PDB file of C-alpha atoms in Angstrom:
ATOM      1  CA  UNK A  22     -14.960 -23.507  -8.645  1.00  0.00           C
ATOM      2  CA  UNK A  23     -16.017 -26.929  -7.304  1.00  0.00           C
ATOM      3  CA  UNK A  24     -12.469 -28.268  -8.137  1.00  0.00           C
ATOM      4  CA  UNK A  25     -10.730 -25.369  -6.089  1.00  0.00           C
ATOM      5  CA  UNK A  26     -13.188 -26.017  -3.068  1.00  0.00           C
ATOM      6  CA  UNK A  27     -12.575 -29.834  -3.316  1.00  0.00           C
ATOM      7  CA  UNK A  28      -8.742 -28.939  -3.268  1.00  0.00           C
ATOM      8  CA  UNK A  29      -9.259 -26.758  -0.117  1.00  0.00           C
ATOM      9  CA  UNK A  30     -11.147 -29.627   1.751  1.00  0.00           C
ATOM     10  CA  UNK A  31      -8.601 -32.056   0.861  1.00  0.00           C
ATOM     11  CA  UNK A  32      -5.868 -29.714   2.139  1.00  0.00           C
ATOM     12  CA  UNK A  33      -7.703 -29.228   5.271  1.00  0.00           C
ATOM     13  CA  UNK A  34      -7.875 -33.025   5.943  1.00  0.00           C
ATOM     14  CA  UNK A  35      -4.453 -33.616   5.361  1.00  0.00           C
ATOM     15  CA  UNK A  36      -3.482 -30.989   7.583  1.00  0.00           C
ATOM     16  CA  UNK A  37      -5.412 -32.629  10.355  1.00  0.00           C
ATOM     17  CA  UNK A  38      -4.620 -35.989   9.727  1.00  0.00           C
ATOM     18  CA  UNK A  39      -1.618 -37.140  11.744  1.00  0.00           C
ATOM     19  CA  UNK A  40      -2.307 -34.849  14.627  1.00  0.00           C
ATOM     20  CA  UNK A  41      -5.115 -36.535  16.420  1.00  0.00           C
ATOM     21  CA  UNK A  42      -5.483 -37.293  19.980  1.00  0.00           C
ATOM     22  CA  UNK A  43      -8.579 -39.470  19.757  1.00  0.00           C
ATOM     23  CA  UNK A  44     -11.604 -36.990  19.607  1.00  0.00           C
ATOM     24  CA  UNK A  45      -9.478 -33.715  19.732  1.00  0.00           C
ATOM     25  CA  UNK A  46      -7.342 -33.267  16.645  1.00  0.00           C
ATOM     26  CA  UNK A  47      -4.531 -31.132  18.118  1.00  0.00           C
ATOM     27  CA  UNK A  48      -1.669 -33.095  18.945  1.00  0.00           C
ATOM     28  CA  UNK A  49      -0.637 -36.679  19.385  1.00  0.00           C
ATOM     29  CA  UNK A  50      -0.441 -37.846  22.883  1.00  0.00           C
ATOM     30  CA  UNK A  51       3.404 -38.834  22.170  1.00  0.00           C
ATOM     31  CA  UNK A  52       4.031 -35.264  20.601  1.00  0.00           C
ATOM     32  CA  UNK A  53       2.236 -33.580  23.694  1.00  0.00           C
ATOM     33  CA  UNK A  54       4.555 -35.661  25.934  1.00  0.00           C
ATOM     34  CA  UNK A  55       7.409 -34.564  23.767  1.00  0.00           C
ATOM     35  CA  UNK A  56       6.246 -30.818  23.784  1.00  0.00           C
ATOM     36  CA  UNK A  57       5.908 -31.118  27.661  1.00  0.00           C
ATOM     37  CA  UNK A  58       9.435 -32.332  28.175  1.00  0.00           C
ATOM     38  CA  UNK A  59      11.027 -29.791  25.746  1.00  0.00           C
ATOM     39  CA  UNK A  60       9.413 -26.879  27.788  1.00  0.00           C
ATOM     40  CA  UNK A  61       9.258 -28.196  31.303  1.00  0.00           C
ATOM     41  CA  UNK A  62      11.677 -31.155  31.582  1.00  0.00           C
ATOM     42  CA  UNK A  63      11.179 -34.771  32.201  1.00  0.00           C
ATOM     43  CA  UNK A  64      11.157 -34.420  36.092  1.00  0.00           C
ATOM     44  CA  UNK A  65       7.233 -34.255  36.371  1.00  0.00           C
ATOM     45  CA  UNK A  66       7.180 -33.528  40.244  1.00  0.00           C
ATOM     46  CA  UNK A  67       9.549 -30.659  40.040  1.00  0.00           C
ATOM     47  CA  UNK A  68       7.953 -29.315  36.798  1.00  0.00           C
ATOM     48  CA  UNK A  69       4.277 -29.299  38.296  1.00  0.00           C
ATOM     49  CA  UNK A  70       5.740 -27.742  41.384  1.00  0.00           C
ATOM     50  CA  UNK A  71       7.285 -24.960  39.493  1.00  0.00           C
ATOM     51  CA  UNK A  72       4.381 -24.322  37.379  1.00  0.00           C
ATOM     52  CA  UNK A  73       2.179 -24.387  40.142  1.00  0.00           C
ATOM     53  CA  UNK A  74       4.057 -21.337  41.703  1.00  0.00           C
ATOM     54  CA  UNK A  75       2.409 -19.120  38.547  1.00  0.00           C
ATOM     55  CA  UNK A  76      -1.065 -20.960  38.591  1.00  0.00           C
ATOM     56  CA  UNK A  77      -4.203 -20.056  40.324  1.00  0.00           C
ATOM     57  CA  UNK A  78      -7.325 -21.995  40.575  1.00  0.00           C
ATOM     58  CA  UNK A  79     -10.668 -20.142  39.829  1.00  0.00           C
ATOM     59  CA  UNK A  80     -13.554 -19.519  42.008  1.00  0.00           C
ATOM     60  CA  UNK A  81     -14.811 -22.931  41.238  1.00  0.00           C
ATOM     61  CA  UNK A  82     -11.362 -24.440  41.930  1.00  0.00           C
ATOM     62  CA  UNK A  83     -10.774 -25.153  38.276  1.00  0.00           C
ATOM     63  CA  UNK A  84      -7.819 -24.848  36.500  1.00  0.00           C
ATOM     64  CA  UNK A  85      -8.317 -22.083  33.996  1.00  0.00           C
ATOM     65  CA  UNK A  86      -6.070 -20.328  31.530  1.00  0.00           C
ATOM     66  CA  UNK A  87      -7.320 -17.083  29.402  1.00  0.00           C
ATOM     67  CA  UNK A  88      -5.589 -15.350  26.892  1.00  0.00           C
ATOM     68  CA  UNK A  89      -6.699 -12.428  24.387  1.00  0.00           C
ATOM     69  CA  UNK A  90      -5.476 -12.681  21.108  1.00  0.00           C
ATOM     70  CA  UNK A  91      -5.328  -9.461  19.097  1.00  0.00           C
ATOM     71  CA  UNK A  92      -6.509  -9.677  15.398  1.00  0.00           C
ATOM     72  CA  UNK A  93      -6.247  -5.812  14.086  1.00  0.00           C
ATOM     73  CA  UNK A  94      -8.276  -5.345  11.104  1.00  0.00           C
ATOM     74  CA  UNK A  95     -10.564  -8.175  11.361  1.00  0.00           C
ATOM     75  CA  UNK A  96     -14.241  -8.063  11.919  1.00  0.00           C
ATOM     76  CA  UNK A  97     -15.991 -10.205  14.365  1.00  0.00           C
ATOM     77  CA  UNK A  98     -17.817 -11.955  11.318  1.00  0.00           C
ATOM     78  CA  UNK A  99     -14.476 -12.830   9.734  1.00  0.00           C
ATOM     79  CA  UNK A 100     -13.078 -14.145  13.217  1.00  0.00           C
ATOM     80  CA  UNK A 101     -16.201 -16.005  13.885  1.00  0.00           C
ATOM     81  CA  UNK A 102     -16.007 -17.560  10.561  1.00  0.00           C
ATOM     82  CA  UNK A 103     -12.309 -18.703  10.980  1.00  0.00           C
ATOM     83  CA  UNK A 104     -12.680 -20.259  14.336  1.00  0.00           C
ATOM     84  CA  UNK A 105     -15.923 -21.974  13.267  1.00  0.00           C
ATOM     85  CA  UNK A 106     -14.068 -23.531  10.634  1.00  0.00           C
ATOM     86  CA  UNK A 107     -11.125 -24.476  12.982  1.00  0.00           C
ATOM     87  CA  UNK A 108     -13.443 -25.867  15.669  1.00  0.00           C
ATOM     88  CA  UNK A 109     -15.450 -28.020  13.184  1.00  0.00           C
ATOM     89  CA  UNK A 110     -11.951 -29.202  11.434  1.00  0.00           C
ATOM     90  CA  UNK A 111     -10.270 -29.881  14.554  1.00  0.00           C
ATOM     91  CA  UNK A 112     -12.995 -31.757  16.960  1.00  0.00           C
ATOM     92  CA  UNK A 113     -14.347 -34.466  14.929  1.00  0.00           C
ATOM     93  CA  UNK A 114     -16.740 -35.521  17.702  1.00  0.00           C
ATOM     94  CA  UNK A 115     -20.232 -34.185  16.797  1.00  0.00           C
ATOM     95  CA  UNK A 116     -21.178 -33.572  20.364  1.00  0.00           C
ATOM     96  CA  UNK A 117     -17.869 -31.574  20.989  1.00  0.00           C
ATOM     97  CA  UNK A 118     -19.112 -28.088  19.855  1.00  0.00           C
ATOM     98  CA  UNK A 119     -21.639 -27.359  22.766  1.00  0.00           C
ATOM     99  CA  UNK A 120     -22.612 -23.838  21.856  1.00  0.00           C
ATOM    100  CA  UNK A 121     -22.188 -22.051  18.480  1.00  0.00           C
ATOM    101  CA  UNK A 122     -23.796 -18.692  18.318  1.00  0.00           C
ATOM    102  CA  UNK A 123     -22.687 -16.367  15.723  1.00  0.00           C
ATOM    103  CA  UNK A 124     -24.694 -13.226  16.793  1.00  0.00           C
ATOM    104  CA  UNK A 125     -23.143 -13.481  20.523  1.00  0.00           C
ATOM    105  CA  UNK A 126     -19.657 -14.255  19.152  1.00  0.00           C
ATOM    106  CA  UNK A 127     -19.267 -17.070  21.341  1.00  0.00           C
ATOM    107  CA  UNK A 128     -18.133 -20.715  20.622  1.00  0.00           C
ATOM    108  CA  UNK A 129     -17.595 -23.270  23.296  1.00  0.00           C
ATOM    109  CA  UNK A 130     -16.082 -26.829  22.852  1.00  0.00           C
ATOM    110  CA  UNK A 131     -15.883 -29.669  25.450  1.00  0.00           C
ATOM    111  CA  UNK A 132     -13.897 -32.768  23.962  1.00  0.00           C
ATOM    112  CA  UNK A 133     -12.402 -35.686  26.009  1.00  0.00           C
ATOM    113  CA  UNK A 134      -8.667 -36.069  25.613  1.00  0.00           C
ATOM    114  CA  UNK A 135      -7.867 -39.639  26.585  1.00  0.00           C
ATOM    115  CA  UNK A 136      -4.718 -41.121  28.098  1.00  0.00           C
ATOM    116  CA  UNK A 137      -2.783 -37.985  28.656  1.00  0.00           C
ATOM    117  CA  UNK A 138      -0.923 -39.797  31.482  1.00  0.00           C
ATOM    118  CA  UNK A 139      -0.494 -43.739  31.761  1.00  0.00           C
ATOM    119  CA  UNK A 140       1.210 -44.272  35.176  1.00  0.00           C
ATOM    120  CA  UNK A 141       2.004 -47.655  36.878  1.00  0.00           C
ATOM    121  CA  UNK A 142       2.691 -47.301  40.661  1.00  0.00           C
ATOM    122  CA  UNK A 143       3.533 -49.927  43.159  1.00  0.00           C
ATOM    123  CA  UNK A 144       0.144 -51.283  43.569  1.00  0.00           C
ATOM    124  CA  UNK A 145      -2.100 -49.367  41.155  1.00  0.00           C
ATOM    125  CA  UNK A 146      -1.774 -48.329  37.537  1.00  0.00           C
ATOM    126  CA  UNK A 147      -3.671 -45.156  36.403  1.00  0.00           C
ATOM    127  CA  UNK A 148      -4.792 -43.833  33.286  1.00  0.00           C
ATOM    128  CA  UNK A 149      -5.615 -40.126  33.147  1.00  0.00           C
ATOM    129  CA  UNK A 150      -7.923 -38.261  30.691  1.00  0.00           C
ATOM    130  CA  UNK A 151      -9.333 -34.754  30.672  1.00  0.00           C
ATOM    131  CA  UNK A 152     -12.273 -33.021  29.275  1.00  0.00           C
ATOM    132  CA  UNK A 153     -11.362 -29.288  29.057  1.00  0.00           C
ATOM    133  CA  UNK A 154     -14.065 -26.655  28.246  1.00  0.00           C
ATOM    134  CA  UNK A 155     -12.482 -24.435  25.501  1.00  0.00           C
ATOM    135  CA  UNK A 156     -14.578 -20.820  25.327  1.00  0.00           C
ATOM    136  CA  UNK A 157     -13.776 -18.669  22.112  1.00  0.00           C
ATOM    137  CA  UNK A 158     -15.380 -15.078  22.644  1.00  0.00           C
ATOM    138  CA  UNK A 159     -15.219 -12.918  19.646  1.00  0.00           C
ATOM    139  CA  UNK A 160     -15.178  -9.312  19.012  1.00  0.00           C
ATOM    140  CA  UNK A 161     -14.103  -6.988  16.421  1.00  0.00           C
ATOM    141  CA  UNK A 162     -10.137  -7.109  16.244  1.00  0.00           C
ATOM    142  CA  UNK A 163      -9.807  -9.840  19.124  1.00  0.00           C
ATOM    143  CA  UNK A 164     -10.462 -13.196  20.512  1.00  0.00           C
ATOM    144  CA  UNK A 165     -10.577 -14.420  24.265  1.00  0.00           C
ATOM    145  CA  UNK A 166      -9.915 -17.788  24.823  1.00  0.00           C
ATOM    146  CA  UNK A 167     -10.930 -19.320  27.959  1.00  0.00           C
ATOM    147  CA  UNK A 168      -9.441 -22.980  28.588  1.00  0.00           C
ATOM    148  CA  UNK A 169     -10.883 -24.812  31.890  1.00  0.00           C
ATOM    149  CA  UNK A 170     -10.306 -28.202  33.556  1.00  0.00           C
ATOM    150  CA  UNK A 171     -11.742 -29.178  36.716  1.00  0.00           C
ATOM    151  CA  UNK A 172     -11.282 -32.972  37.077  1.00  0.00           C
ATOM    152  CA  UNK A 173      -9.087 -35.825  36.123  1.00  0.00           C
ATOM    153  CA  UNK A 174     -10.910 -38.686  34.709  1.00  0.00           C
ATOM    154  CA  UNK A 175      -9.259 -41.917  36.184  1.00  0.00           C
ATOM    155  CA  UNK A 176      -9.294 -45.350  34.837  1.00  0.00           C
ATOM    156  CA  UNK A 177      -7.682 -47.021  37.747  1.00  0.00           C
ATOM    157  CA  UNK A 178      -6.164 -50.716  37.342  1.00  0.00           C
ATOM    158  CA  UNK A 179      -6.363 -51.910  40.983  1.00  0.00           C
ATOM    159  CA  UNK A 180      -4.244 -54.976  40.046  1.00  0.00           C
ATOM    160  CA  UNK A 181      -1.663 -53.327  37.641  1.00  0.00           C
ATOM    161  CA  UNK A 182       1.036 -51.950  39.821  1.00  0.00           C
ATOM    162  CA  UNK A 183       4.771 -53.243  39.898  1.00  0.00           C
ATOM    163  CA  UNK A 184       4.087 -55.564  42.748  1.00  0.00           C
ATOM    164  CA  UNK A 185       1.023 -57.192  41.053  1.00  0.00           C
ATOM    165  CA  UNK A 186       1.402 -60.867  40.287  1.00  0.00           C
ATOM    166  CA  UNK A 187      -1.693 -60.927  38.045  1.00  0.00           C
ATOM    167  CA  UNK A 188      -1.851 -62.061  34.529  1.00  0.00           C
ATOM    168  CA  UNK A 189      -1.821 -58.805  32.782  1.00  0.00           C
ATOM    169  CA  UNK A 190      -4.725 -60.138  30.437  1.00  0.00           C
ATOM    170  CA  UNK A 191      -6.863 -60.719  33.654  1.00  0.00           C
ATOM    171  CA  UNK A 192      -6.504 -57.324  35.153  1.00  0.00           C
ATOM    172  CA  UNK A 193      -9.570 -55.471  36.366  1.00  0.00           C
ATOM    173  CA  UNK A 194     -10.169 -51.865  36.572  1.00  0.00           C
ATOM    174  CA  UNK A 195     -11.241 -49.790  39.513  1.00  0.00           C
ATOM    175  CA  UNK A 196     -14.865 -51.608  39.936  1.00  0.00           C
ATOM    176  CA  UNK A 197     -13.597 -54.958  39.528  1.00  0.00           C
ATOM    177  CA  UNK A 198     -15.845 -55.322  36.552  1.00  0.00           C
ATOM    178  CA  UNK A 199     -14.028 -54.264  33.290  1.00  0.00           C
ATOM    179  CA  UNK A 200     -11.239 -56.249  32.045  1.00  0.00           C
ATOM    180  CA  UNK A 201      -8.267 -54.575  30.651  1.00  0.00           C
ATOM    181  CA  UNK A 202      -9.463 -55.154  27.034  1.00  0.00           C
ATOM    182  CA  UNK A 203     -13.015 -54.223  27.702  1.00  0.00           C
ATOM    183  CA  UNK A 204     -14.476 -52.111  24.744  1.00  0.00           C
ATOM    184  CA  UNK A 205     -17.547 -50.934  26.801  1.00  0.00           C
ATOM    185  CA  UNK A 206     -18.144 -46.771  26.873  1.00  0.00           C
ATOM    186  CA  UNK A 207     -14.429 -45.353  27.019  1.00  0.00           C
ATOM    187  CA  UNK A 208     -16.264 -42.361  28.675  1.00  0.00           C
ATOM    188  CA  UNK A 209     -17.483 -44.149  31.897  1.00  0.00           C
ATOM    189  CA  UNK A 210     -14.594 -43.489  34.109  1.00  0.00           C
ATOM    190  CA  UNK A 211     -14.059 -45.353  37.794  1.00  0.00           C
ATOM    191  CA  UNK A 212     -12.981 -42.082  39.546  1.00  0.00           C
ATOM    192  CA  UNK A 213     -12.866 -38.404  39.083  1.00  0.00           C
ATOM    193  CA  UNK A 214      -9.709 -36.625  40.827  1.00  0.00           C
ATOM    194  CA  UNK A 215     -10.301 -32.860  41.465  1.00  0.00           C
ATOM    195  CA  UNK A 216      -7.545 -30.937  40.576  1.00  0.00           C
ATOM    196  CA  UNK A 217      -7.672 -28.809  43.541  1.00  0.00           C
ATOM    197  CA  UNK A 218      -7.380 -31.778  45.824  1.00  0.00           C
ATOM    198  CA  UNK A 219      -4.170 -33.183  44.426  1.00  0.00           C
ATOM    199  CA  UNK A 220      -0.491 -32.306  43.817  1.00  0.00           C
ATOM    200  CA  UNK A 221       0.649 -29.695  43.444  1.00  0.00           C
ATOM    201  CA  UNK A 222      -2.013 -27.887  45.066  1.00  0.00           C
ATOM    202  CA  UNK A 223      -1.975 -30.439  48.000  1.00  0.00           C
ATOM    203  CA  UNK A 224       1.349 -31.406  49.207  1.00  0.00           C
ATOM    204  CA  UNK A 225       0.584 -34.938  50.669  1.00  0.00           C
ATOM    205  CA  UNK A 226      -1.149 -36.852  47.956  1.00  0.00           C
ATOM    206  CA  UNK A 227      -0.993 -40.605  47.634  1.00  0.00           C
ATOM    207  CA  UNK A 228      -1.264 -40.007  43.721  1.00  0.00           C
ATOM    208  CA  UNK A 229       1.494 -37.406  43.785  1.00  0.00           C
ATOM    209  CA  UNK A 230       3.314 -38.774  40.715  1.00  0.00           C
ATOM    210  CA  UNK A 231       0.529 -39.223  38.607  1.00  0.00           C
ATOM    211  CA  UNK A 232      -1.212 -36.086  39.137  1.00  0.00           C
ATOM    212  CA  UNK A 233       2.239 -34.109  38.725  1.00  0.00           C
ATOM    213  CA  UNK A 234       2.287 -35.551  35.110  1.00  0.00           C
ATOM    214  CA  UNK A 235      -1.194 -34.973  34.655  1.00  0.00           C
ATOM    215  CA  UNK A 236      -0.795 -31.147  35.473  1.00  0.00           C
ATOM    216  CA  UNK A 237       2.105 -30.798  33.366  1.00  0.00           C
ATOM    217  CA  UNK A 238       0.445 -32.398  30.437  1.00  0.00           C
ATOM    218  CA  UNK A 239      -2.823 -30.453  31.002  1.00  0.00           C
ATOM    219  CA  UNK A 240      -0.709 -27.169  30.877  1.00  0.00           C
ATOM    220  CA  UNK A 241       1.053 -28.232  27.834  1.00  0.00           C
ATOM    221  CA  UNK A 242      -2.231 -29.061  26.078  1.00  0.00           C
ATOM    222  CA  UNK A 243      -3.601 -25.510  26.971  1.00  0.00           C
ATOM    223  CA  UNK A 244      -0.494 -23.979  25.535  1.00  0.00           C
ATOM    224  CA  UNK A 245      -1.167 -26.070  22.176  1.00  0.00           C
ATOM    225  CA  UNK A 246      -4.691 -24.914  22.091  1.00  0.00           C
ATOM    226  CA  UNK A 247      -3.803 -21.405  22.598  1.00  0.00           C
ATOM    227  CA  UNK A 248      -1.099 -21.741  19.695  1.00  0.00           C
ATOM    228  CA  UNK A 249      -3.726 -23.485  17.455  1.00  0.00           C
ATOM    229  CA  UNK A 250      -6.227 -20.704  17.882  1.00  0.00           C
ATOM    230  CA  UNK A 251      -3.721 -17.787  17.277  1.00  0.00           C
ATOM    231  CA  UNK A 252      -2.635 -19.669  14.146  1.00  0.00           C
ATOM    232  CA  UNK A 253      -6.278 -20.100  12.738  1.00  0.00           C
ATOM    233  CA  UNK A 254      -6.749 -16.409  13.645  1.00  0.00           C
ATOM    234  CA  UNK A 255      -3.783 -15.077  11.753  1.00  0.00           C
ATOM    235  CA  UNK A 256      -3.173 -17.648   9.082  1.00  0.00           C
ATOM    236  CA  UNK A 257      -6.346 -19.867   8.669  1.00  0.00           C
ATOM    237  CA  UNK A 258      -6.203 -23.535   8.871  1.00  0.00           C
ATOM    238  CA  UNK A 259      -4.449 -24.323   5.456  1.00  0.00           C
ATOM    239  CA  UNK A 260      -3.234 -20.680   4.959  1.00  0.00           C
ATOM    240  CA  UNK A 261      -5.168 -19.376   2.101  1.00  0.00           C
ATOM    241  CA  UNK A 262      -8.500 -18.782   3.203  1.00  0.00           C
ATOM    242  CA  UNK A 263      -8.827 -15.201   2.013  1.00  0.00           C
ATOM    243  CA  UNK A 264     -11.271 -13.101  -0.119  1.00  0.00           C
ATOM    244  CA  UNK A 265      -8.745 -13.210  -2.934  1.00  0.00           C
ATOM    245  CA  UNK A 266     -10.295 -16.068  -5.067  1.00  0.00           C
TER     246      UNK A 266
END
C-alpha cells in the first residue's frame, strides 16, 4: 500500500519535471514559443492581428477565455479531487491557489508566468510576464474553465536597445536602479501595460512588436491550460488515478 502510493507520487513528480515555466509547471517558455509558432506562425504582428478578429475583451477590458469541458458520468466530488490534485501538482508556488472551495466546487489559481516575451527594440529592451487568473467551476459531469489576463508585467531595460552603446553588464532597468543581474524580488515590475491599450486592440502602439508576440504567447498559454485541465479530467495526471486499486 505505502509502496504503491510512493510510486504514484514518484510518477507524478516525473511527469511534472521538465515542463516548468518557473512557478507554473505547464510548459517551458521555449516549448510554449514553439507551440505558438506551430499554431499561428512566426510573424507575430500578423498572428496577433489574425487572432484579434476572434477575440473580445470582457467588461473589465481583460482578455478572457472560457471553455466548458464535459465529463459524463463523473461526479462533482470526483472532478474536484482530480482538479485539486492537478492544481497542487502543477503550481508549485504555495500562494498560487487563492481559493479552494470543495463545497462550492470552485478552485482559483493565480501564478506568474515570467519572461514569455523578451524583445530588443531600437532603444529599449523589454521582458514581458503575465499573471493569469484561472478559475475552475465544477459541477456533476462538467467543468467550466475561465482564464483571464488584464495586464502585461514589464521589466524595461531603458539602455538595452540595438542602438545602445552601454556595457551589457551595466544596463539598468526602467527605474534606473536595478542592474541587469539584480536578484531582488522578481515580481516587482517596472510597468504594467493594459492589454486593451496595446496592439492589436490599439493599432498605433509604440510597443507594437512586443505586444503582438505577448498576445500570441498569452493565447497559446491559455490553450495549453485548457488542454492540461481536460487531460486531468479525463485521464488524471499520471493516468492511473482510478478506484481500482
